[in-house]
PDB file of C-alpha atoms in Angstrom:
ATOM      1  CA  MET P   1      40.596  -2.387   8.074  1.00  0.00           C
ATOM      2  CA  ILE P   2      38.800  -6.016   9.397  1.00  0.00           C
ATOM      3  CA  SER P   3      35.538  -6.754   8.776  1.00  0.00           C
ATOM      4  CA  ASP P   4      32.992  -6.934  11.030  1.00  0.00           C
ATOM      5  CA  ILE P   5      32.066 -10.501   9.618  1.00  0.00           C
ATOM      6  CA  GLY P   6      35.665 -10.940  10.284  1.00  0.00           C
ATOM      7  CA  ILE P   7      35.960  -9.866  13.826  1.00  0.00           C
ATOM      8  CA  CYS P   8      33.099 -11.624  14.580  1.00  0.00           C
ATOM      9  CA  VAL P   9      34.447 -14.877  13.662  1.00  0.00           C
ATOM     10  CA  VAL P  10      37.777 -14.322  15.556  1.00  0.00           C
ATOM     11  CA  LEU P  11      36.302 -13.012  18.078  1.00  0.00           C
ATOM     12  CA  CYS P  12      34.300 -16.235  18.594  1.00  0.00           C
ATOM     13  CA  MET P  13      37.206 -18.025  17.934  1.00  0.00           C
ATOM     14  CA  GLU P  14      38.969 -16.352  20.896  1.00  0.00           C
ATOM     15  CA  THR P  15      36.338 -16.809  23.252  1.00  0.00           C
ATOM     16  CA  SER P  16      38.941 -19.374  25.343  1.00  0.00           C
ATOM     17  CA  LYS P  17      41.197 -17.038  25.576  1.00  0.00           C
ATOM     18  CA  LYS P  18      38.622 -15.130  27.563  1.00  0.00           C
ATOM     19  CA  GLU P  19      38.055 -17.438  29.959  1.00  0.00           C
ATOM     20  CA  LYS P  20      41.754 -17.286  30.729  1.00  0.00           C
ATOM     21  CA  ILE P  21      41.347 -14.152  32.102  1.00  0.00           C
ATOM     22  CA  LYS P  22      39.806 -12.836  35.297  1.00  0.00           C
ATOM     23  CA  GLN P  23      40.080  -8.808  35.067  1.00  0.00           C
ATOM     24  CA  ASN P  24      38.593  -7.205  31.987  1.00  0.00           C
ATOM     25  CA  SER P  25      41.316  -4.563  32.111  1.00  0.00           C
ATOM     26  CA  LYS P  26      43.667  -6.814  31.269  1.00  0.00           C
ATOM     27  CA  TRP P  27      43.913  -7.113  27.252  1.00  0.00           C
ATOM     28  CA  LEU P  28      44.237  -9.983  24.762  1.00  0.00           C
ATOM     29  CA  GLU P  29      46.486  -9.956  22.034  1.00  0.00           C
ATOM     30  CA  MET P  30      45.019 -10.655  18.351  1.00  0.00           C
ATOM     31  CA  GLU P  31      46.768 -10.836  14.989  1.00  0.00           C
ATOM     32  CA  SER P  32      45.554  -8.340  13.374  1.00  0.00           C
ATOM     33  CA  ARG P  33      46.286  -5.979   9.622  1.00  0.00           C
ATOM     34  CA  THR P  34      46.383  -2.607  11.650  1.00  0.00           C
ATOM     35  CA  ASP P  35      47.573  -0.786  14.138  1.00  0.00           C
ATOM     36  CA  ILE P  36      44.852  -2.165  16.902  1.00  0.00           C
ATOM     37  CA  ARG P  37      46.887  -5.800  17.794  1.00  0.00           C
ATOM     38  CA  SER P  38      44.834  -6.317  21.003  1.00  0.00           C
ATOM     39  CA  ILE P  39      41.502  -5.630  23.053  1.00  0.00           C
ATOM     40  CA  THR P  40      40.398  -5.277  26.375  1.00  0.00           C
ATOM     41  CA  ARG P  41      38.054  -8.137  27.570  1.00  0.00           C
ATOM     42  CA  SER P  42      35.264  -6.446  27.608  1.00  0.00           C
ATOM     43  CA  PHE P  43      35.652  -5.950  23.995  1.00  0.00           C
ATOM     44  CA  VAL P  44      34.862  -9.366  23.779  1.00  0.00           C
ATOM     45  CA  ASP P  45      31.870  -9.649  25.710  1.00  0.00           C
ATOM     46  CA  ALA P  46      29.880  -7.695  23.738  1.00  0.00           C
ATOM     47  CA  TYR P  47      30.323  -9.840  20.520  1.00  0.00           C
ATOM     48  CA  ILE P  48      30.072 -12.825  22.830  1.00  0.00           C
ATOM     49  CA  GLU P  49      27.175 -12.308  25.724  1.00  0.00           C
ATOM     50  CA  GLU P  50      24.067 -11.557  25.626  1.00  0.00           C
ATOM     51  CA  PRO P  51      22.453  -8.935  24.177  1.00  0.00           C
ATOM     52  CA  ALA P  52      25.218  -8.241  21.902  1.00  0.00           C
ATOM     53  CA  GLN P  53      24.003 -11.174  19.763  1.00  0.00           C
ATOM     54  CA  ILE P  54      20.233 -10.124  19.573  1.00  0.00           C
ATOM     55  CA  HIS P  55      21.718  -7.580  16.913  1.00  0.00           C
ATOM     56  CA  PHE P  56      23.744  -9.719  14.443  1.00  0.00           C
ATOM     57  CA  ILE P  57      20.364 -12.738  15.212  1.00  0.00           C
ATOM     58  CA  GLN P  58      18.024  -9.777  13.608  1.00  0.00           C
ATOM     59  CA  LEU P  59      20.353  -9.017  10.903  1.00  0.00           C
ATOM     60  CA  PRO P  60      18.723 -11.357   8.612  1.00  0.00           C
ATOM     61  CA  GLN P  61      15.602 -10.003   9.620  1.00  0.00           C
ATOM     62  CA  ASN P  62      16.520  -6.273   8.855  1.00  0.00           C
ATOM     63  CA  SER P  63      17.466  -7.309   5.622  1.00  0.00           C
ATOM     64  CA  SER P  64      14.356  -8.830   4.705  1.00  0.00           C
ATOM     65  CA  GLU P  65      12.878  -5.623   5.398  1.00  0.00           C
ATOM     66  CA  PHE P  66      14.398  -4.483   1.375  1.00  0.00           C
ATOM     67  CA  GLU P  67      12.866  -7.546  -0.070  1.00  0.00           C
ATOM     68  CA  TYR P  68       9.523  -7.362   1.459  1.00  0.00           C
ATOM     69  CA  PRO P  69       8.832  -4.397   1.944  1.00  0.00           C
ATOM     70  CA  LYS P  70       5.838  -2.294   2.935  1.00  0.00           C
ATOM     71  CA  PRO P  71       2.777  -2.001   1.668  1.00  0.00           C
ATOM     72  CA  GLU P  72       2.547   2.351   1.101  1.00  0.00           C
ATOM     73  CA  THR P  73       6.569   2.235  -0.714  1.00  0.00           C
ATOM     74  CA  ARG P  74       6.424  -1.112  -2.091  1.00  0.00           C
ATOM     75  CA  ASN P  75       5.415  -0.319  -5.792  1.00  0.00           C
ATOM     76  CA  THR P  76       7.769   2.448  -4.874  1.00  0.00           C
ATOM     77  CA  ASP P  77      11.482   2.638  -5.989  1.00  0.00           C
ATOM     78  CA  LEU P  78      13.611   2.857  -2.718  1.00  0.00           C
ATOM     79  CA  GLY P  79      16.359   4.972  -3.726  1.00  0.00           C
ATOM     80  CA  HIS P  80      13.502   7.455  -2.872  1.00  0.00           C
ATOM     81  CA  LEU P  81      12.741   6.964  -0.052  1.00  0.00           C
ATOM     82  CA  ILE P  82      14.927   9.824   1.193  1.00  0.00           C
ATOM     83  CA  PRO P  83      16.375  13.030  -0.641  1.00  0.00           C
ATOM     84  CA  GLY P  84      19.934  13.477  -0.423  1.00  0.00           C
ATOM     85  CA  PHE P  85      22.863  14.032  -2.001  1.00  0.00           C
ATOM     86  CA  ALA P  86      23.081  10.673  -3.989  1.00  0.00           C
ATOM     87  CA  ASN P  87      19.079  11.014  -4.748  1.00  0.00           C
ATOM     88  CA  PRO P  88      18.504  15.081  -4.657  1.00  0.00           C
ATOM     89  CA  VAL P  89      14.633  14.818  -5.267  1.00  0.00           C
ATOM     90  CA  PRO P  90      12.954  18.205  -3.789  1.00  0.00           C
ATOM     91  CA  SER P  91      10.905  17.184  -0.726  1.00  0.00           C
ATOM     92  CA  CYS P  92       7.634  18.762  -2.495  1.00  0.00           C
ATOM     93  CA  VAL P  93       7.981  15.963  -5.712  1.00  0.00           C
ATOM     94  CA  LEU P  94       7.569  12.870  -3.646  1.00  0.00           C
ATOM     95  CA  PRO P  95       4.852  11.894  -1.228  1.00  0.00           C
ATOM     96  CA  SER P  96       5.156  13.233   2.266  1.00  0.00           C
ATOM     97  CA  PHE P  97       4.797  10.091   4.210  1.00  0.00           C
ATOM     98  CA  LEU P  98       8.391   8.359   1.521  1.00  0.00           C
ATOM     99  CA  PHE P  99       9.844  10.239   3.812  1.00  0.00           C
ATOM    100  CA  ASN P 100       8.983  11.780   6.772  1.00  0.00           C
ATOM    101  CA  LYS P 101       9.314   8.749   8.951  1.00  0.00           C
ATOM    102  CA  ASP P 102       7.907   9.176  12.582  1.00  0.00           C
ATOM    103  CA  GLY P 103       8.453  13.127  11.408  1.00  0.00           C
ATOM    104  CA  GLY P 104      12.276  13.195  11.213  1.00  0.00           C
ATOM    105  CA  TYR P 105      12.597  14.718   8.019  1.00  0.00           C
ATOM    106  CA  THR P 106      10.131  17.629   8.969  1.00  0.00           C
ATOM    107  CA  ALA P 107      12.360  17.756  12.227  1.00  0.00           C
ATOM    108  CA  PHE P 108      15.347  18.266  10.014  1.00  0.00           C
ATOM    109  CA  VAL P 109      13.920  20.997   7.257  1.00  0.00           C
ATOM    110  CA  LYS P 110      13.015  22.395  10.688  1.00  0.00           C
ATOM    111  CA  PHE P 111      16.628  22.134  12.226  1.00  0.00           C
ATOM    112  CA  ALA P 112      18.085  23.316   9.304  1.00  0.00           C
ATOM    113  CA  GLU P 113      15.940  25.890   8.264  1.00  0.00           C
ATOM    114  CA  ARG P 114      16.633  27.446  12.070  1.00  0.00           C
ATOM    115  CA  PHE P 115      20.089  27.156  13.127  1.00  0.00           C
ATOM    116  CA  LYS P 116      21.651  27.173   9.819  1.00  0.00           C
ATOM    117  CA  ASP P 117      23.705  30.109  10.910  1.00  0.00           C
ATOM    118  CA  ALA P 118      24.999  28.054  13.841  1.00  0.00           C
ATOM    119  CA  LYS P 119      26.702  25.186  14.741  1.00  0.00           C
ATOM    120  CA  GLU P 120      24.859  22.112  17.030  1.00  0.00           C
ATOM    121  CA  VAL P 121      25.737  19.024  17.638  1.00  0.00           C
ATOM    122  CA  PHE P 122      23.903  16.642  16.675  1.00  0.00           C
ATOM    123  CA  LEU P 123      22.661  12.730  18.531  1.00  0.00           C
ATOM    124  CA  CYS P 124      21.869   9.598  17.080  1.00  0.00           C
ATOM    125  CA  PHE P 125      22.120   5.524  18.219  1.00  0.00           C
ATOM    126  CA  GLY P 126      21.111   4.072  15.281  1.00  0.00           C
ATOM    127  CA  SER P 127      18.374   2.520  14.010  1.00  0.00           C
ATOM    128  CA  MET P 128      18.016  -0.420  16.559  1.00  0.00           C
ATOM    129  CA  GLY P 129      20.222   2.111  19.918  1.00  0.00           C
ATOM    130  CA  SER P 130      17.705   3.161  22.403  1.00  0.00           C
ATOM    131  CA  HIS P 131      18.318   3.786  25.959  1.00  0.00           C
ATOM    132  CA  GLU P 132      15.886   3.455  29.393  1.00  0.00           C
ATOM    133  CA  PRO P 133      14.064   6.049  30.829  1.00  0.00           C
ATOM    134  CA  PRO P 134      17.095   6.990  33.591  1.00  0.00           C
ATOM    135  CA  GLN P 135      19.311   7.264  30.990  1.00  0.00           C
ATOM    136  CA  VAL P 136      17.813   9.201  28.667  1.00  0.00           C
ATOM    137  CA  LYS P 137      16.884  11.705  31.408  1.00  0.00           C
ATOM    138  CA  GLU P 138      20.672  11.793  31.673  1.00  0.00           C
ATOM    139  CA  ILE P 139      20.899  13.069  28.137  1.00  0.00           C
ATOM    140  CA  ALA P 140      18.582  15.408  28.587  1.00  0.00           C
ATOM    141  CA  LEU P 141      20.028  17.223  31.476  1.00  0.00           C
ATOM    142  CA  ALA P 142      23.316  17.548  29.522  1.00  0.00           C
ATOM    143  CA  LEU P 143      21.771  18.610  26.928  1.00  0.00           C
ATOM    144  CA  ASP P 144      19.840  21.145  28.625  1.00  0.00           C
ATOM    145  CA  ARG P 145      22.734  22.220  30.921  1.00  0.00           C
ATOM    146  CA  SER P 146      25.298  22.752  28.178  1.00  0.00           C
ATOM    147  CA  GLY P 147      23.588  25.555  25.959  1.00  0.00           C
ATOM    148  CA  HIS P 148      24.240  23.973  22.926  1.00  0.00           C
ATOM    149  CA  LYS P 149      22.202  23.794  20.352  1.00  0.00           C
ATOM    150  CA  PHE P 150      21.307  20.392  19.072  1.00  0.00           C
ATOM    151  CA  LEU P 151      18.836  17.689  17.163  1.00  0.00           C
ATOM    152  CA  TRP P 152      18.204  14.297  19.287  1.00  0.00           C
ATOM    153  CA  SER P 153      16.852  10.813  17.298  1.00  0.00           C
ATOM    154  CA  LEU P 154      15.313   9.564  20.025  1.00  0.00           C
ATOM    155  CA  HIS P 155      14.584   5.811  20.310  1.00  0.00           C
ATOM    156  CA  VAL P 156      12.389   3.961  22.630  1.00  0.00           C
ATOM    157  CA  PRO P 157      13.119   0.509  23.618  1.00  0.00           C
ATOM    158  CA  PRO P 158      11.206  -2.698  22.999  1.00  0.00           C
ATOM    159  CA  ALA P 159       8.699  -3.157  25.853  1.00  0.00           C
ATOM    160  CA  VAL P 160       8.598  -6.948  26.161  1.00  0.00           C
ATOM    161  CA  ASP P 161      10.242  -8.913  23.398  1.00  0.00           C
ATOM    162  CA  ALA P 162      14.577  -8.099  23.656  1.00  0.00           C
ATOM    163  CA  ALA P 163      14.542  -9.395  19.993  1.00  0.00           C
ATOM    164  CA  ALA P 164      12.450  -6.799  18.673  1.00  0.00           C
ATOM    165  CA  GLY P 165      13.714  -4.079  17.009  1.00  0.00           C
ATOM    166  CA  THR P 166      13.264  -0.611  18.716  1.00  0.00           C
ATOM    167  CA  VAL P 167       9.991   1.867  18.076  1.00  0.00           C
ATOM    168  CA  HIS P 168      10.147   5.327  17.566  1.00  0.00           C
ATOM    169  CA  PHE P 169       7.635   7.761  20.308  1.00  0.00           C
ATOM    170  CA  LYS P 170       4.636   9.311  20.370  1.00  0.00           C
ATOM    171  CA  ASN P 171       4.189  11.320  22.630  1.00  0.00           C
ATOM    172  CA  PRO P 172       8.183  12.294  23.453  1.00  0.00           C
ATOM    173  CA  GLU P 173       7.014  13.990  27.323  1.00  0.00           C
ATOM    174  CA  GLU P 174       6.674  10.548  28.279  1.00  0.00           C
ATOM    175  CA  MET P 175       9.981   9.325  28.731  1.00  0.00           C
ATOM    176  CA  LEU P 176      11.412  13.366  29.188  1.00  0.00           C
ATOM    177  CA  PRO P 177      11.945  15.347  32.150  1.00  0.00           C
ATOM    178  CA  GLU P 178       9.166  17.349  33.077  1.00  0.00           C
ATOM    179  CA  GLY P 179       9.385  21.061  31.327  1.00  0.00           C
ATOM    180  CA  PHE P 180      12.267  20.117  29.443  1.00  0.00           C
ATOM    181  CA  LEU P 181      10.497  20.384  25.714  1.00  0.00           C
ATOM    182  CA  GLU P 182       9.709  23.881  27.081  1.00  0.00           C
ATOM    183  CA  ARG P 183      12.850  25.248  27.703  1.00  0.00           C
ATOM    184  CA  ILE P 184      14.963  23.573  24.729  1.00  0.00           C
ATOM    185  CA  GLN P 185      12.513  24.622  22.246  1.00  0.00           C
ATOM    186  CA  GLU P 186      14.715  27.741  20.925  1.00  0.00           C
ATOM    187  CA  ARG P 187      18.428  26.134  20.649  1.00  0.00           C
ATOM    188  CA  GLY P 188      16.798  22.273  20.669  1.00  0.00           C
ATOM    189  CA  MET P 189      14.642  19.833  18.914  1.00  0.00           C
ATOM    190  CA  VAL P 190      13.873  16.166  19.346  1.00  0.00           C
ATOM    191  CA  CYS P 191      12.694  13.636  17.159  1.00  0.00           C
ATOM    192  CA  GLY P 192      11.847   9.874  16.598  1.00  0.00           C
ATOM    193  CA  TRP P 193      13.801   8.541  13.561  1.00  0.00           C
ATOM    194  CA  ALA P 194      15.932  11.063  11.496  1.00  0.00           C
ATOM    195  CA  PRO P 195      17.869  11.161   7.705  1.00  0.00           C
ATOM    196  CA  GLN P 196      21.879  10.929   9.403  1.00  0.00           C
ATOM    197  CA  VAL P 197      23.334  11.177   5.885  1.00  0.00           C
ATOM    198  CA  GLU P 198      21.532  14.636   5.471  1.00  0.00           C
ATOM    199  CA  VAL P 199      22.255  16.126   8.963  1.00  0.00           C
ATOM    200  CA  LEU P 200      25.600  14.975   8.907  1.00  0.00           C
ATOM    201  CA  GLY P 201      26.071  16.631   5.588  1.00  0.00           C
ATOM    202  CA  HIS P 202      24.303  19.964   6.745  1.00  0.00           C
ATOM    203  CA  ASN P 203      26.818  22.996   8.000  1.00  0.00           C
ATOM    204  CA  ALA P 204      25.126  23.459  11.004  1.00  0.00           C
ATOM    205  CA  VAL P 205      26.100  20.405  12.679  1.00  0.00           C
ATOM    206  CA  GLY P 206      29.112  20.788  14.369  1.00  0.00           C
ATOM    207  CA  GLY P 207      29.495  17.651  16.643  1.00  0.00           C
ATOM    208  CA  PHE P 208      28.546  13.813  16.639  1.00  0.00           C
ATOM    209  CA  VAL P 209      27.677  11.915  19.553  1.00  0.00           C
ATOM    210  CA  SER P 210      27.217   8.395  18.534  1.00  0.00           C
ATOM    211  CA  HIS P 211      27.275   5.076  18.617  1.00  0.00           C
ATOM    212  CA  CYS P 212      30.153   4.003  16.460  1.00  0.00           C
ATOM    213  CA  SER P 213      28.590   1.554  14.227  1.00  0.00           C
ATOM    214  CA  TRP P 214      30.898   1.565  10.566  1.00  0.00           C
ATOM    215  CA  ASN P 215      28.763   3.462   9.167  1.00  0.00           C
ATOM    216  CA  SER P 216      27.945   6.369  11.455  1.00  0.00           C
ATOM    217  CA  ILE P 217      32.414   6.757  11.407  1.00  0.00           C
ATOM    218  CA  LEU P 218      32.269   6.973   7.737  1.00  0.00           C
ATOM    219  CA  GLU P 219      29.717   9.576   7.028  1.00  0.00           C
ATOM    220  CA  SER P 220      30.510  11.708  10.188  1.00  0.00           C
ATOM    221  CA  LEU P 221      34.163  11.149   8.915  1.00  0.00           C
ATOM    222  CA  TRP P 222      33.030  12.340   4.810  1.00  0.00           C
ATOM    223  CA  PHE P 223      31.391  15.101   6.337  1.00  0.00           C
ATOM    224  CA  SER P 224      34.332  16.013   9.211  1.00  0.00           C
ATOM    225  CA  VAL P 225      31.620  15.864  11.980  1.00  0.00           C
ATOM    226  CA  PRO P 226      33.933  14.671  15.007  1.00  0.00           C
ATOM    227  CA  ILE P 227      32.228  11.755  17.300  1.00  0.00           C
ATOM    228  CA  VAL P 228      31.683  11.671  20.786  1.00  0.00           C
ATOM    229  CA  THR P 229      31.962   8.258  21.273  1.00  0.00           C
ATOM    230  CA  TRP P 230      29.129   6.337  22.812  1.00  0.00           C
ATOM    231  CA  PRO P 231      29.424   2.597  21.694  1.00  0.00           C
ATOM    232  CA  MET P 232      27.102   0.409  22.770  1.00  0.00           C
ATOM    233  CA  PHE P 233      26.844  -3.344  20.843  1.00  0.00           C
ATOM    234  CA  ALA P 234      28.756  -5.450  19.009  1.00  0.00           C
ATOM    235  CA  GLU P 235      31.611  -4.209  17.274  1.00  0.00           C
ATOM    236  CA  GLN P 236      30.764  -0.769  18.139  1.00  0.00           C
ATOM    237  CA  GLN P 237      33.570  -0.720  21.054  1.00  0.00           C
ATOM    238  CA  LEU P 238      35.675  -1.681  18.748  1.00  0.00           C
ATOM    239  CA  ASN P 239      35.232   0.839  16.294  1.00  0.00           C
ATOM    240  CA  ALA P 240      35.117   3.256  18.934  1.00  0.00           C
ATOM    241  CA  TYR P 241      38.512   2.864  20.140  1.00  0.00           C
ATOM    242  CA  MET P 242      40.136   2.659  15.992  1.00  0.00           C
ATOM    243  CA  MET P 243      38.521   6.420  16.437  1.00  0.00           C
ATOM    244  CA  LYS P 244      40.330   6.628  19.562  1.00  0.00           C
ATOM    245  CA  LYS P 245      43.991   5.744  18.153  1.00  0.00           C
ATOM    246  CA  LEU P 246      43.660   7.460  15.501  1.00  0.00           C
ATOM    247  CA  GLY P 247      42.834  10.547  16.822  1.00  0.00           C
ATOM    248  CA  LEU P 248      39.136  10.849  15.286  1.00  0.00           C
ATOM    249  CA  ALA P 249      37.058  11.015  18.738  1.00  0.00           C
ATOM    250  CA  VAL P 250      36.088  12.804  21.934  1.00  0.00           C
ATOM    251  CA  VAL P 251      35.969   9.944  24.008  1.00  0.00           C
ATOM    252  CA  MET P 252      33.276   9.466  26.167  1.00  0.00           C
ATOM    253  CA  ARG P 253      33.109   5.620  26.755  1.00  0.00           C
ATOM    254  CA  LEU P 254      34.632   2.904  25.399  1.00  0.00           C
ATOM    255  CA  ASP P 255      33.216  -0.084  27.609  1.00  0.00           C
ATOM    256  CA  TYR P 256      29.724   0.958  28.019  1.00  0.00           C
ATOM    257  CA  ARG P 257      26.880  -1.772  28.584  1.00  0.00           C
ATOM    258  CA  LYS P 258      23.914  -1.050  27.713  1.00  0.00           C
ATOM    259  CA  GLY P 259      21.892  -3.606  30.194  1.00  0.00           C
ATOM    260  CA  ILE P 260      24.312  -3.945  32.769  1.00  0.00           C
ATOM    261  CA  SER P 261      22.426  -1.205  34.628  1.00  0.00           C
ATOM    262  CA  ASP P 262      25.070   1.543  34.087  1.00  0.00           C
ATOM    263  CA  VAL P 263      23.794   4.858  33.339  1.00  0.00           C
ATOM    264  CA  VAL P 264      25.882   7.390  32.326  1.00  0.00           C
ATOM    265  CA  MET P 265      25.809  10.119  34.187  1.00  0.00           C
ATOM    266  CA  ALA P 266      25.000  14.353  32.954  1.00  0.00           C
ATOM    267  CA  ASP P 267      28.430  15.351  34.192  1.00  0.00           C
ATOM    268  CA  GLU P 268      30.418  13.263  31.559  1.00  0.00           C
ATOM    269  CA  ILE P 269      27.632  13.632  28.972  1.00  0.00           C
ATOM    270  CA  GLU P 270      27.422  17.600  29.454  1.00  0.00           C
ATOM    271  CA  GLU P 271      31.321  17.536  29.133  1.00  0.00           C
ATOM    272  CA  GLY P 272      31.781  15.258  25.678  1.00  0.00           C
ATOM    273  CA  VAL P 273      29.432  17.853  24.236  1.00  0.00           C
ATOM    274  CA  ARG P 274      31.920  20.894  25.127  1.00  0.00           C
ATOM    275  CA  GLN P 275      34.483  18.624  24.152  1.00  0.00           C
ATOM    276  CA  VAL P 276      33.872  17.878  20.685  1.00  0.00           C
ATOM    277  CA  MET P 277      32.101  21.739  19.517  1.00  0.00           C
ATOM    278  CA  ASP P 278      35.314  23.290  21.044  1.00  0.00           C
ATOM    279  CA  ALA P 279      36.300  24.560  17.182  1.00  0.00           C
ATOM    280  CA  GLY P 280      40.014  24.478  18.072  1.00  0.00           C
ATOM    281  CA  ARG P 281      40.714  20.762  19.779  1.00  0.00           C
ATOM    282  CA  GLU P 282      43.121  18.735  17.503  1.00  0.00           C
ATOM    283  CA  VAL P 283      40.837  16.555  17.029  1.00  0.00           C
ATOM    284  CA  ARG P 284      39.263  18.736  14.453  1.00  0.00           C
ATOM    285  CA  LYS P 285      41.837  19.346  12.492  1.00  0.00           C
ATOM    286  CA  LYS P 286      42.685  15.572  11.870  1.00  0.00           C
ATOM    287  CA  VAL P 287      38.362  15.299  11.054  1.00  0.00           C
ATOM    288  CA  LYS P 288      39.145  17.414   8.650  1.00  0.00           C
ATOM    289  CA  LYS P 289      42.138  16.406   7.140  1.00  0.00           C
ATOM    290  CA  THR P 290      40.816  12.724   7.227  1.00  0.00           C
ATOM    291  CA  GLU P 291      37.892  14.577   5.205  1.00  0.00           C
ATOM    292  CA  GLU P 292      40.280  15.417   2.517  1.00  0.00           C
ATOM    293  CA  MET P 293      42.045  11.718   2.270  1.00  0.00           C
ATOM    294  CA  ALA P 294      38.118  10.213   2.119  1.00  0.00           C
ATOM    295  CA  ARG P 295      37.668  12.570  -1.307  1.00  0.00           C
ATOM    296  CA  LYS P 296      40.465  11.948  -2.790  1.00  0.00           C
ATOM    297  CA  ALA P 297      40.109   8.100  -2.261  1.00  0.00           C
ATOM    298  CA  VAL P 298      36.887   8.220  -4.565  1.00  0.00           C
ATOM    299  CA  MET P 299      38.054  10.715  -7.222  1.00  0.00           C
ATOM    300  CA  ASN P 300      39.873   9.401 -10.609  1.00  0.00           C
ATOM    301  CA  GLY P 301      43.451   7.818  -9.278  1.00  0.00           C
ATOM    302  CA  GLY P 302      42.753   7.273  -5.664  1.00  0.00           C
ATOM    303  CA  SER P 303      43.067   4.280  -3.642  1.00  0.00           C
ATOM    304  CA  SER P 304      39.062   3.473  -4.069  1.00  0.00           C
ATOM    305  CA  PHE P 305      38.349   4.562  -7.201  1.00  0.00           C
ATOM    306  CA  ASN P 306      41.853   1.786  -8.112  1.00  0.00           C
ATOM    307  CA  SER P 307      40.558  -0.991  -5.852  1.00  0.00           C
ATOM    308  CA  ILE P 308      36.896  -0.713  -7.724  1.00  0.00           C
ATOM    309  CA  GLY P 309      38.714  -0.823 -10.779  1.00  0.00           C
ATOM    310  CA  ARG P 310      40.741  -3.437  -9.976  1.00  0.00           C
ATOM    311  CA  PHE P 311      37.714  -5.898  -8.900  1.00  0.00           C
ATOM    312  CA  ILE P 312      35.854  -4.685 -11.783  1.00  0.00           C
ATOM    313  CA  GLU P 313      38.291  -6.064 -14.119  1.00  0.00           C
ATOM    314  CA  ASP P 314      38.469  -9.286 -11.959  1.00  0.00           C
ATOM    315  CA  MET P 315      35.248 -10.501 -12.252  1.00  0.00           C
ATOM    316  CA  ILE P 316      35.361  -9.561 -16.069  1.00  0.00           C
ATOM    317  CA  GLY P 317      37.863 -11.748 -15.740  1.00  0.00           C
ATOM    318  CA  ASN P 318      36.115 -15.343 -14.461  1.00  0.00           C
ATOM    319  CA  ILE P 319      33.467 -14.837 -16.089  1.00  0.00           C
TER     320      ILE P 319
END
């Protein structure tokens, strides 16, 4: 696959081609080792124009959080923050503040206990993904009408500084339609931060409405959870397009432009949720097959296993 950094470099080099094209529907041909050899001008805009650049500028800032952790976790092994398949520490062993950010882990535990025998949809748009109030209301309306059980990770956009990260709501009722929480209390939950890997790994989850970041795609495929595409910025549009070409996603949007007054209406969101929750769809079969291939790849003799082995041997040989 093309790396995110590699894509960014190539797209910056392709800016001159972009200026020669008037319609967003036109395609830019790019050299690629994958089957995806062309992208629309609007995909390039997602990299070159605001607000996408802000999120790349923020990468060093986000990375610094690991170097300079918050006071309450400074003397704590960061690997213990969230119990999961890589670190199965029971929740009762560690202080709750370490892994219950904004009540997200508590919400997940309640969600898993209540809906363990059903199939739910999980909505999460990453740690930097957020929607303005009009869009939040459309999502809520779609979930209300769909009838499906769900867990929704809802972030509030930054109020003033566009370069600031998202914040988590203090009172969800401030952003949601009146009476929404009461109407869905028997089949849905809304939280701020959510432990995405643990949620996707739970057998109750049958669909994932996602911004299509690379990590989210890998995690959803690893746990065989089909995605509804809703890319928001950076390389996410290209990721979503790749998932479409490979038949591994239900396409809702490929060209969503956050901040351009582009509101996805409830009817479109509801249809995406209904499609991804249809267990008989071909997409679900392909995702399951991809999961099996991914797990074989990391086993002894698998492609990923062998590749990392060769990498280590090469590193040792060059010391």
